[in-house]
Tab-separated table of C-alpha atoms in Angstrom:
chain	number	residue	atom	x	y	z
A	637	MET	CA	-0.650	3.755	73.170
A	638	TYR	CA	-2.734	6.920	72.820
A	639	GLN	CA	-5.288	5.220	70.551
A	640	LEU	CA	-5.621	2.339	73.016
A	641	ALA	CA	-6.036	4.748	75.929
A	642	PHE	CA	-8.793	6.575	74.064
A	643	PHE	CA	-10.632	3.307	73.334
A	644	ILE	CA	-10.354	2.132	76.960
A	645	CYS	CA	-11.525	5.494	78.339
A	646	VAL	CA	-14.498	5.648	75.967
A	647	THR	CA	-15.491	2.089	76.919
A	648	LEU	CA	-15.244	2.785	80.651
A	649	THR	CA	-17.181	6.032	80.275
A	650	ILE	CA	-20.007	4.274	78.426
A	651	LEU	CA	-20.158	1.596	81.133
A	652	LEU	CA	-20.189	4.201	83.913
A	653	THR	CA	-22.889	6.212	82.168
A	654	LEU	CA	-25.044	3.110	81.707
A	655	ARG	CA	-24.491	2.230	85.354
A	656	ALA	CA	-25.465	5.740	86.463
A	657	HIS	CA	-28.555	5.473	84.288
A	658	SER	CA	-29.719	1.947	85.081
A	659	GLY	CA	-28.806	1.891	88.751
A	660	THR	CA	-31.200	4.633	89.774
A	661	GLN	CA	-34.688	4.317	91.098
A	662	THR	CA	-37.406	6.375	89.531
A	663	GLN	CA	-39.271	9.087	91.303
A	664	ALA	CA	-41.134	11.357	88.989
A	665	ARG	CA	-39.740	14.832	88.822
A	666	CYS	CA	-42.316	17.395	87.850
A	667	SER	CA	-42.400	18.561	84.265
A	668	ASP	CA	-41.764	22.119	85.486
A	669	PHE	CA	-38.378	21.069	86.816
A	670	GLU	CA	-37.422	19.280	83.596
A	671	SER	CA	-38.421	22.356	81.609
A	672	PHE	CA	-36.453	24.622	83.932
A	673	LYS	CA	-33.390	22.354	83.899
A	674	TRP	CA	-33.135	22.320	80.119
A	675	LYS	CA	-33.907	26.023	79.929
A	676	TYR	CA	-30.739	26.585	81.961
A	677	LEU	CA	-28.633	23.889	80.296
A	678	CYS	CA	-29.467	25.118	76.799
A	679	VAL	CA	-28.047	28.537	77.652
A	680	TYR	CA	-25.125	27.044	79.594
A	681	PHE	CA	-24.058	24.767	76.734
A	682	LEU	CA	-24.317	27.588	74.198
A	683	ALA	CA	-22.212	29.862	76.413
A	684	MET	CA	-19.612	27.156	77.048
A	685	THR	CA	-19.423	26.266	73.350
A	686	SER	CA	-18.683	29.901	72.509
A	687	ASP	CA	-15.839	29.733	75.036
A	688	TRP	CA	-14.442	26.331	73.953
A	689	LEU	CA	-14.355	27.342	70.288
A	690	GLN	CA	-11.860	30.081	71.091
A	691	GLY	CA	-9.531	28.229	73.451
A	692	PRO	CA	-7.375	26.224	71.006
A	693	TYR	CA	-6.608	29.206	68.771
A	694	VAL	CA	-5.932	32.191	71.016
A	695	TYR	CA	-2.173	31.570	71.207
A	696	ALA	CA	-2.032	30.338	67.605
A	697	LEU	CA	-3.684	33.533	66.330
A	698	TYR	CA	-1.321	35.811	68.221
A	699	ASP	CA	1.616	33.780	66.945
A	700	ALA	CA	0.322	33.980	63.367
A	701	TYR	CA	0.201	37.765	63.697
A	702	GLY	CA	3.939	37.675	64.386
A	703	PHE	CA	4.022	38.655	68.063
A	704	SER	CA	6.859	37.407	70.246
A	705	GLN	CA	6.364	34.955	73.091
A	706	SER	CA	6.969	37.802	75.530
A	707	ASP	CA	4.248	39.936	73.936
A	708	ILE	CA	1.847	36.986	73.863
A	709	ALA	CA	2.533	36.285	77.537
A	710	LYS	CA	1.603	39.890	78.332
A	711	LEU	CA	-1.689	39.453	76.490
A	712	PHE	CA	-2.498	36.380	78.577
A	713	VAL	CA	-1.522	38.218	81.752
A	714	ALA	CA	-3.913	41.031	80.766
A	715	GLY	CA	-6.738	38.510	80.412
A	716	PHE	CA	-6.220	36.848	83.767
A	717	GLY	CA	-5.400	40.185	85.374
A	718	SER	CA	-8.673	41.735	84.222
A	719	SER	CA	-10.549	38.665	85.478
A	720	PHE	CA	-8.810	39.135	88.818
A	721	LEU	CA	-9.521	42.877	88.987
A	722	PHE	CA	-13.074	43.031	87.671
A	723	GLY	CA	-13.993	39.733	89.271
A	724	THR	CA	-13.854	41.377	92.676
A	725	PHE	CA	-17.007	43.377	91.977
A	726	VAL	CA	-18.884	42.279	88.825
A	727	GLY	CA	-20.552	39.460	90.757
A	728	SER	CA	-21.796	41.871	93.395
A	729	LEU	CA	-23.206	44.110	90.668
A	730	ALA	CA	-25.020	41.117	89.187
A	731	ASP	CA	-26.499	40.318	92.614
A	732	GLN	CA	-27.786	43.874	92.922
A	733	TYR	CA	-28.981	44.673	89.418
A	734	GLY	CA	-30.057	41.352	87.966
A	735	ARG	CA	-28.262	38.198	86.910
A	736	LYS	CA	-30.126	37.926	83.622
A	737	LYS	CA	-28.908	41.398	82.635
A	738	TRP	CA	-25.326	40.474	83.473
A	739	ALA	CA	-25.567	37.160	81.656
A	740	LEU	CA	-26.572	39.220	78.617
A	741	LEU	CA	-23.630	41.518	79.316
A	742	TYR	CA	-21.393	38.436	79.123
A	743	THR	CA	-22.489	37.862	75.526
A	744	VAL	CA	-21.856	41.510	74.631
A	745	VAL	CA	-18.408	41.749	76.227
A	746	TYR	CA	-17.251	38.422	74.831
A	747	SER	CA	-18.565	39.402	71.385
A	748	VAL	CA	-16.372	42.504	71.500
A	749	SER	CA	-13.432	40.259	72.416
A	750	CYS	CA	-14.141	38.051	69.370
A	751	ILE	CA	-14.332	41.033	67.018
A	752	THR	CA	-10.946	42.346	68.164
A	753	LYS	CA	-9.322	39.078	67.004
A	754	HIS	CA	-9.646	40.295	63.404
A	755	PHE	CA	-7.151	43.103	64.038
A	756	ALA	CA	-3.441	42.368	63.898
A	757	ASP	CA	-2.893	45.350	66.182
A	758	TYR	CA	-1.352	44.671	69.580
A	759	TRP	CA	-3.321	47.222	71.580
A	760	ILE	CA	-6.666	46.277	70.013
A	761	LEU	CA	-5.886	42.662	70.909
A	762	MET	CA	-4.963	43.802	74.420
A	763	ALA	CA	-8.377	45.435	74.780
A	764	GLY	CA	-9.920	42.197	73.565
A	765	ARG	CA	-8.052	40.185	76.183
A	766	ILE	CA	-9.302	42.515	78.910
A	767	CYS	CA	-12.867	42.041	77.647
A	768	GLY	CA	-12.276	38.295	77.603
A	769	GLY	CA	-11.173	38.347	81.233
A	770	ILE	CA	-14.317	40.226	82.276
A	771	ALA	CA	-16.465	37.781	80.307
A	772	THR	CA	-14.815	34.817	82.025
A	773	SER	CA	-15.652	36.279	85.436
A	774	LEU	CA	-19.286	36.582	84.398
A	775	LEU	CA	-19.458	33.122	82.837
A	776	PHE	CA	-18.272	31.319	85.948
A	777	SER	CA	-20.408	33.178	88.467
A	778	VAL	CA	-23.583	34.708	87.061
A	779	PHE	CA	-24.931	31.642	85.236
A	780	ASP	CA	-24.702	29.292	88.227
A	781	SER	CA	-26.082	31.997	90.516
A	782	TRP	CA	-29.121	32.458	88.284
A	783	MET	CA	-29.823	28.713	88.224
A	784	VAL	CA	-29.501	28.202	91.999
A	785	LYS	CA	-31.776	31.155	92.762
A	786	GLU	CA	-34.441	30.010	90.295
A	787	HIS	CA	-34.245	26.421	91.537
A	788	ASN	CA	-34.833	27.508	95.136
A	789	ASP	CA	-37.511	30.091	94.298
A	790	ARG	CA	-39.506	27.446	92.454
A	791	ASN	CA	-39.335	25.158	95.498
A	792	PHE	CA	-37.770	22.253	93.641
A	793	ALA	CA	-36.252	19.518	95.794
A	794	PRO	CA	-32.698	20.531	96.816
A	795	GLU	CA	-31.277	17.137	95.843
A	796	TRP	CA	-32.411	17.607	92.240
A	797	MET	CA	-29.811	20.340	91.857
A	798	GLU	CA	-27.049	17.719	91.814
A	799	ASN	CA	-28.607	16.221	88.698
A	800	THR	CA	-28.371	19.599	86.977
A	801	PHE	CA	-24.716	20.118	87.950
A	802	SER	CA	-23.756	16.560	86.975
A	803	LEU	CA	-25.470	16.842	83.591
A	804	ALA	CA	-23.856	20.247	83.026
A	805	MET	CA	-20.378	18.765	83.600
A	806	PHE	CA	-21.109	15.723	81.421
A	807	GLY	CA	-22.464	17.862	78.601
A	808	ASN	CA	-19.651	20.384	78.916
A	809	SER	CA	-17.115	17.637	78.207
A	810	ILE	CA	-19.003	16.658	75.055
A	811	VAL	CA	-19.193	20.318	74.052
A	812	ALA	CA	-15.418	20.677	74.498
A	813	ILE	CA	-14.678	17.713	72.225
A	814	VAL	CA	-17.127	18.761	69.517
A	815	SER	CA	-15.971	22.393	69.697
A	816	GLY	CA	-12.350	21.341	69.211
A	817	VAL	CA	-13.222	19.380	66.070
A	818	ILE	CA	-15.402	22.160	64.638
A	819	ALA	CA	-12.800	24.836	65.412
A	820	GLN	CA	-10.123	22.779	63.653
A	821	GLN	CA	-12.271	22.337	60.542
A	822	ALA	CA	-13.209	26.009	60.512
A	823	ALA	CA	-9.616	27.202	60.882
A	824	ASP	CA	-8.484	24.973	58.015
A	825	ALA	CA	-11.403	25.806	55.704
A	826	VAL	CA	-10.351	29.315	54.612
A	827	GLU	CA	-6.878	30.784	54.395
A	828	MET	CA	-6.274	33.829	56.593
A	829	LYS	CA	-5.815	37.026	54.607
A	830	GLU	CA	-5.872	40.789	54.965
A	831	VAL	CA	-8.942	42.624	53.631
A	832	PHE	CA	-10.550	46.068	53.520
A	833	PHE	CA	-7.708	47.915	55.250
A	834	PRO	CA	-4.293	47.110	56.760
A	835	SER	CA	-4.184	44.823	59.795
A	836	PHE	CA	-7.786	43.583	59.391
A	837	MET	CA	-7.752	39.839	58.868
A	838	ILE	CA	-10.372	37.218	57.990
A	839	GLY	CA	-10.302	33.438	57.600
A	840	GLY	CA	-7.833	30.994	59.089
A	841	TYR	CA	-7.455	31.253	62.844
A	842	CYS	CA	-10.026	34.077	62.909
A	843	THR	CA	-12.830	31.732	61.833
A	844	PRO	CA	-13.338	29.930	65.193
A	845	PHE	CA	-13.839	33.329	66.816
A	846	ASP	CA	-16.456	34.201	64.181
A	847	LEU	CA	-18.315	30.976	65.008
A	848	SER	CA	-18.086	31.891	68.671
A	849	LEU	CA	-19.565	35.318	67.888
A	850	VAL	CA	-22.542	33.695	66.171
A	851	LEU	CA	-23.153	31.452	69.188
A	852	LEU	CA	-22.875	34.409	71.569
A	853	ILE	CA	-25.604	36.193	69.609
A	854	ALA	CA	-27.711	33.026	69.806
A	855	THR	CA	-27.033	32.798	73.540
A	856	SER	CA	-28.238	36.348	74.101
A	857	PHE	CA	-31.402	35.614	72.144
A	858	VAL	CA	-32.191	32.459	74.152
A	859	ILE	CA	-31.516	34.237	77.461
A	860	SER	CA	-33.790	37.120	76.459
A	861	MET	CA	-36.608	34.783	75.442
A	862	THR	CA	-36.458	32.123	78.172
A	863	TRP	CA	-34.883	33.488	81.365
A	864	THR	CA	-36.641	35.548	83.998
A	865	GLU	CA	-34.745	38.120	86.039
A	866	ASN	CA	-33.574	37.323	89.547
A	867	TYR	CA	-31.517	39.155	92.115
A	868	GLY	CA	-29.346	38.540	95.109
A	869	ASN	CA	-29.335	41.941	96.777
A	870	SER	CA	-31.182	44.826	95.108
A	871	ASN	CA	-31.244	47.214	98.028
A	872	SER	CA	-28.501	49.531	96.816
A	873	SER	CA	-29.788	52.834	95.452
A	874	SER	CA	-26.573	53.853	93.699
A	875	PHE	CA	-25.018	52.161	90.695
A	876	TYR	CA	-22.193	50.777	92.770
A	877	SER	CA	-20.787	51.194	96.214
A	878	PHE	CA	-18.099	49.385	98.102
A	879	SER	CA	-20.744	48.100	100.495
A	880	ALA	CA	-21.562	45.249	98.103
A	881	ILE	CA	-18.028	43.933	97.849
A	882	THR	CA	-17.304	44.453	101.547
A	883	SER	CA	-20.508	42.588	102.346
A	884	SER	CA	-19.393	39.653	100.188
A	885	ILE	CA	-15.923	39.681	101.744
A	886	GLY	CA	-17.508	39.823	105.191
A	887	ALA	CA	-19.654	36.792	104.371
A	888	ILE	CA	-16.552	34.800	103.399
A	889	PHE	CA	-14.549	35.617	106.510
A	890	SER	CA	-17.422	35.490	108.985
A	891	ASP	CA	-18.560	31.993	108.053
A	892	PRO	CA	-15.856	29.265	108.198
A	893	LYS	CA	-17.855	27.044	105.845
A	894	ILE	CA	-17.845	29.683	103.096
A	895	PHE	CA	-14.159	30.436	103.664
A	896	LEU	CA	-13.224	26.750	103.469
A	897	ALA	CA	-15.346	26.201	100.348
A	898	GLY	CA	-13.584	29.139	98.691
A	899	SER	CA	-10.188	27.799	99.757
A	900	VAL	CA	-10.951	24.399	98.250
A	901	GLN	CA	-12.100	25.986	94.997
A	902	SER	CA	-9.089	28.272	94.674
A	903	LEU	CA	-6.583	25.508	95.429
A	904	PHE	CA	-8.135	22.835	93.221
A	905	GLU	CA	-8.921	25.079	90.268
A	906	GLY	CA	-5.574	26.829	90.641
A	907	SER	CA	-3.847	23.481	90.214
A	908	MET	CA	-6.219	22.638	87.345
A	909	TYR	CA	-5.384	25.798	85.399
A	910	THR	CA	-1.700	25.253	86.093
A	911	PHE	CA	-2.117	21.735	84.721
A	912	VAL	CA	-3.551	23.227	81.516
A	913	PHE	CA	-0.251	25.051	80.959
A	914	ILE	CA	2.061	22.113	81.625
A	915	TRP	CA	0.424	18.924	80.343
A	916	THR	CA	1.684	19.526	76.791
A	917	PRO	CA	5.384	20.041	77.695
A	918	ALA	CA	5.130	17.242	80.275
A	919	LEU	CA	4.075	14.689	77.670
A	920	LYS	CA	6.443	16.084	75.064
A	921	SER	CA	9.382	15.663	77.439
A	922	ILE	CA	8.890	11.886	77.727
A	923	GLU	CA	8.191	11.183	74.041
A	924	THR	CA	10.629	10.828	71.151
A	925	GLU	CA	7.981	11.974	68.658
A	926	VAL	CA	5.391	14.741	68.809
A	927	PRO	CA	2.360	13.374	70.731
A	928	PRO	CA	-1.111	13.482	69.077
A	929	TYR	CA	-2.364	16.439	71.107
A	930	GLY	CA	-5.860	16.430	69.588
A	931	LEU	CA	-6.420	12.790	70.512
A	932	ILE	CA	-4.958	13.371	73.966
A	933	PHE	CA	-7.270	16.342	74.580
A	934	ALA	CA	-10.280	14.304	73.450
A	935	THR	CA	-9.282	11.456	75.786
A	936	MET	CA	-8.986	13.877	78.703
A	937	MET	CA	-12.467	15.236	78.023
A	938	VAL	CA	-13.832	11.687	77.892
A	939	CYS	CA	-12.284	11.142	81.330
A	940	CYS	CA	-14.104	14.249	82.584
A	941	MET	CA	-17.331	12.700	81.340
A	942	ALA	CA	-16.442	9.512	83.199
A	943	GLY	CA	-15.926	11.553	86.373
A	944	SER	CA	-19.323	13.226	86.102
A	945	SER	CA	-21.010	9.842	85.605
A	946	LEU	CA	-19.037	8.420	88.517
A	947	PHE	CA	-20.326	11.299	90.653
A	948	SER	CA	-23.913	10.228	89.962
A	949	ILE	CA	-23.053	6.714	91.130
A	950	VAL	CA	-21.065	7.430	94.304
A	951	ILE	CA	-23.424	10.178	95.510
A	952	ARG	CA	-26.017	7.481	96.225
A	953	ARG	CA	-23.775	6.077	98.952
A	954	ILE	CA	-21.785	9.016	100.335
A	955	ASN	CA	-22.541	12.698	100.857
A	956	THR	CA	-21.446	15.584	98.671
A	957	GLN	CA	-18.617	16.785	100.900
A	958	SER	CA	-17.170	13.266	101.000
A	959	VAL	CA	-17.172	13.134	97.199
A	960	LEU	CA	-15.356	16.476	97.175
A	961	SER	CA	-12.699	15.200	99.591
A	962	LEU	CA	-12.290	12.043	97.505
A	963	ALA	CA	-11.741	14.103	94.352
A	964	LEU	CA	-9.063	16.214	96.068
A	965	ILE	CA	-7.174	13.216	97.468
A	966	LEU	CA	-7.212	11.252	94.216
A	967	SER	CA	-6.134	14.309	92.229
A	968	ALA	CA	-3.126	14.834	94.520
A	969	ILE	CA	-2.140	11.182	94.082
A	970	SER	CA	-2.622	11.336	90.305
A	971	LEU	CA	-0.229	14.274	89.860
A	972	THR	CA	2.279	12.687	92.229
A	973	LEU	CA	2.675	9.754	89.815
A	974	PRO	CA	4.495	11.747	87.071
A	975	ILE	CA	6.900	13.195	89.633
A	976	PHE	CA	8.246	9.812	90.751
A	977	PHE	CA	7.284	7.637	87.768
A	978	PRO	CA	7.639	9.620	84.517
A	979	GLU	CA	6.507	6.618	82.487
A	980	ALA	CA	3.130	6.853	84.262
A	981	THR	CA	2.648	10.533	83.352
A	982	TYR	CA	-0.225	9.991	80.943
A	983	ILE	CA	-2.049	7.626	83.292
A	984	GLY	CA	-1.739	10.176	86.096
A	985	PHE	CA	-3.084	12.932	83.866
A	986	LEU	CA	-6.124	10.870	82.848
A	987	ILE	CA	-6.908	10.061	86.494
A	988	PHE	CA	-6.659	13.768	87.270
A	989	GLU	CA	-9.253	14.528	84.581
A	990	VAL	CA	-11.606	11.956	86.126
A	991	CYS	CA	-11.186	13.865	89.399
A	992	VAL	CA	-12.085	17.096	87.586
A	993	GLY	CA	-15.337	15.445	86.479
A	994	LEU	CA	-16.024	14.439	90.086
A	995	TYR	CA	-15.079	17.820	91.530
A	996	PHE	CA	-17.288	20.248	89.607
A	997	PRO	CA	-20.758	18.823	90.342
A	998	ALA	CA	-19.727	18.271	93.977
A	999	MET	CA	-18.410	21.814	94.397
A	1000	GLY	CA	-21.326	23.348	92.510
A	1001	THR	CA	-23.811	21.607	94.792
A	1002	LEU	CA	-21.892	22.451	97.959
A	1003	LYS	CA	-21.566	26.149	97.081
A	1004	SER	CA	-25.286	26.317	96.362
A	1005	GLN	CA	-25.874	25.254	99.976
A	1006	VAL	CA	-23.295	27.242	101.948
A	1007	VAL	CA	-23.229	30.606	100.106
A	1008	PRO	CA	-26.056	33.050	101.015
A	1009	GLU	CA	-28.354	33.885	98.124
A	1010	ASP	CA	-28.138	37.682	98.445
A	1011	LYS	CA	-24.362	37.584	97.938
A	1012	ARG	CA	-24.024	34.518	95.717
A	1013	ALA	CA	-22.561	35.945	92.483
A	1014	GLY	CA	-20.301	38.310	94.435
A	1015	VAL	CA	-18.913	35.518	96.612
A	1016	TYR	CA	-18.524	33.197	93.618
A	1017	ASN	CA	-16.402	35.811	91.865
A	1018	LEU	CA	-14.320	36.491	94.962
A	1019	PHE	CA	-13.589	32.756	95.131
A	1020	ARG	CA	-11.869	33.170	91.748
A	1021	VAL	CA	-9.576	35.990	92.857
A	1022	PRO	CA	-6.938	33.719	94.489
A	1023	LEU	CA	-7.282	31.369	91.517
A	1024	ASN	CA	-6.366	34.161	89.100
A	1025	LEU	CA	-3.426	35.129	91.302
A	1026	ILE	CA	-2.176	31.547	91.076
A	1027	VAL	CA	-2.445	31.605	87.281
A	1028	LEU	CA	-0.654	34.961	87.105
A	1029	TYR	CA	2.139	33.520	89.261
A	1030	VAL	CA	2.489	30.607	86.845
A	1031	LEU	CA	2.604	32.950	83.848
A	1032	PHE	CA	5.271	35.124	85.465
A	1033	THR	CA	7.376	32.189	86.645
A	1034	ASP	CA	9.516	30.087	84.338
A	1035	LEU	CA	9.009	26.737	86.056
A	1036	GLN	CA	10.141	23.336	84.885
A	1037	VAL	CA	7.567	20.562	84.509
A	1038	LYS	CA	8.570	18.677	87.660
A	1039	GLY	CA	8.648	21.810	89.806
A	1040	THR	CA	5.231	22.862	88.506
A	1041	LEU	CA	3.757	19.444	89.261
A	1042	VAL	CA	5.161	19.599	92.797
A	1043	ARG	CA	3.401	22.931	93.320
A	1044	CYS	CA	0.152	21.469	91.973
A	1045	VAL	CA	0.399	18.558	94.412
A	1046	ILE	CA	1.049	20.946	97.311
A	1047	MET	CA	-2.053	22.962	96.390
A	1048	LEU	CA	-4.125	19.787	96.146
A	1049	VAL	CA	-2.898	18.499	99.508
A	1050	LEU	CA	-3.784	21.842	101.098
A	1051	GLY	CA	-7.149	21.678	99.334
A	1052	SER	CA	-7.711	18.188	100.746
A	1053	ILE	CA	-7.022	19.463	104.260
A	1054	ALA	CA	-9.469	22.342	103.752
A	1055	SER	CA	-12.031	19.882	102.360
A	1056	PHE	CA	-11.774	17.657	105.437
A	1057	GLN	CA	-12.149	20.702	107.681
A	1058	LEU	CA	-15.226	21.737	105.699
A	1059	GLN	CA	-16.635	18.236	106.060
A	1060	SER	CA	-16.085	18.467	109.807
A	1061	LYS	CA	-17.873	21.830	109.957
A	1062	LEU	CA	-20.842	20.486	108.045
A	1063	GLY	CA	-20.984	17.324	110.129
A	1064	GLN	CA	-22.070	13.931	108.975
A	1065	ARG	CA	-25.457	15.047	107.695
A	1066	LYS	CA	-26.004	14.485	104.003
A	1067	TYR	CA	-25.776	18.176	103.289
A	1068	ALA	CA	-27.072	18.030	99.763
A	1069	GLY	CA	-26.484	14.413	98.980
A	1070	ILE	CA	-28.890	12.443	96.865
A	1071	LYS	CA	-30.428	9.272	98.192
A	1072	SER	CA	-31.003	6.638	95.569
A	1073	SER	CA	-34.761	6.900	95.981
A	1074	THR	CA	-34.687	10.480	94.755
A	1075	LEU	CA	-32.778	9.802	91.552
A	1076	GLU	CA	-34.247	9.230	88.160
A	1077	ASP	CA	-33.337	7.171	85.165
A	1078	GLU	CA	-32.178	10.189	83.221
A	1079	ASN	CA	-29.620	11.149	85.867
A	1080	LEU	CA	-26.162	10.833	84.355
């Protein structure tokens, strides 16, 4: 069944990608835009690869070091907790003091996190998890903020931004699949052993983190050589004051469009991260044998690619906020299937991943339009605060699969309501939608 599902999903994704490619009309984009787009995407894919390489082996490494499930859970809580805490202000600092600088800081902080993985010492690993949480906050706010600012400053057509977001999501899915394969080969290549002094380990599950470290160094080099500095708000004369964060909070609560966009993000991505924790036990509970998790993960990433290609097709006919609402509704339906029809669990999960592929380019484009430039990174990070609270709640709560799915559906239904309200606030204008005459053949 899983092999057949993979084949079907790959076939459909190829067809959708060809349709997205061949169904567009050509209008020449300037070479400056193409150069800028790939300048950003090169850095983005390097940064995301360094993150994906680590994901499959964080828990496995802690387990190999002999820590209990309770201790491991505390390490994960520290990571999400630090993202929650530091995420409230690191974006505002990036707005004030330069997004390029803070993108470089991401590579430094995450490199420290990778280095700590060599130590089988609980408190060193705890420090590494805290660094990892800070790095995550930077990754999901500063990079997008830099791109949007540069795109607007260079006076590129606003609708071209959707091409960048769609290609970023499509490429990120490929990066995830390739990273998983490479990480597996690297972890199996050399046996983990203790060297130099007690508790310092090399090889085995440490190897994917070493590869990530190399890519982080490469990322910092490419950023230094190709990115220019840009700012949101550089008026502050002191290193940090609460005025920056209060200004970002004020922007969220004073503008209903920003508040609703943040609500949609927190609810959808909260359910998405919750899904990450429960898809494995959900599938295991309905199978008599251990499912092929690697193949399942690859199939899910292919479905994300299908979603990003589907976005490029449907955006020709409906506006961005409508695509966002569609993604929320379909995702709620997809996770309702396993609740009432356990035999349809896998199908529901694959549909949900297609919705993820639809959601990210739509949300990225919409945020670029409704969030003010001078507070962009700060607001983006504040959007992630409720998301991290949701993840912390999941980590602290021993929920069964069905109960967790019900909570995901509730969040998605609430997100759908917020999305419709946002659509009403924005009106029927094609807020950042792409007309077919503005698309190019290379749009995915």
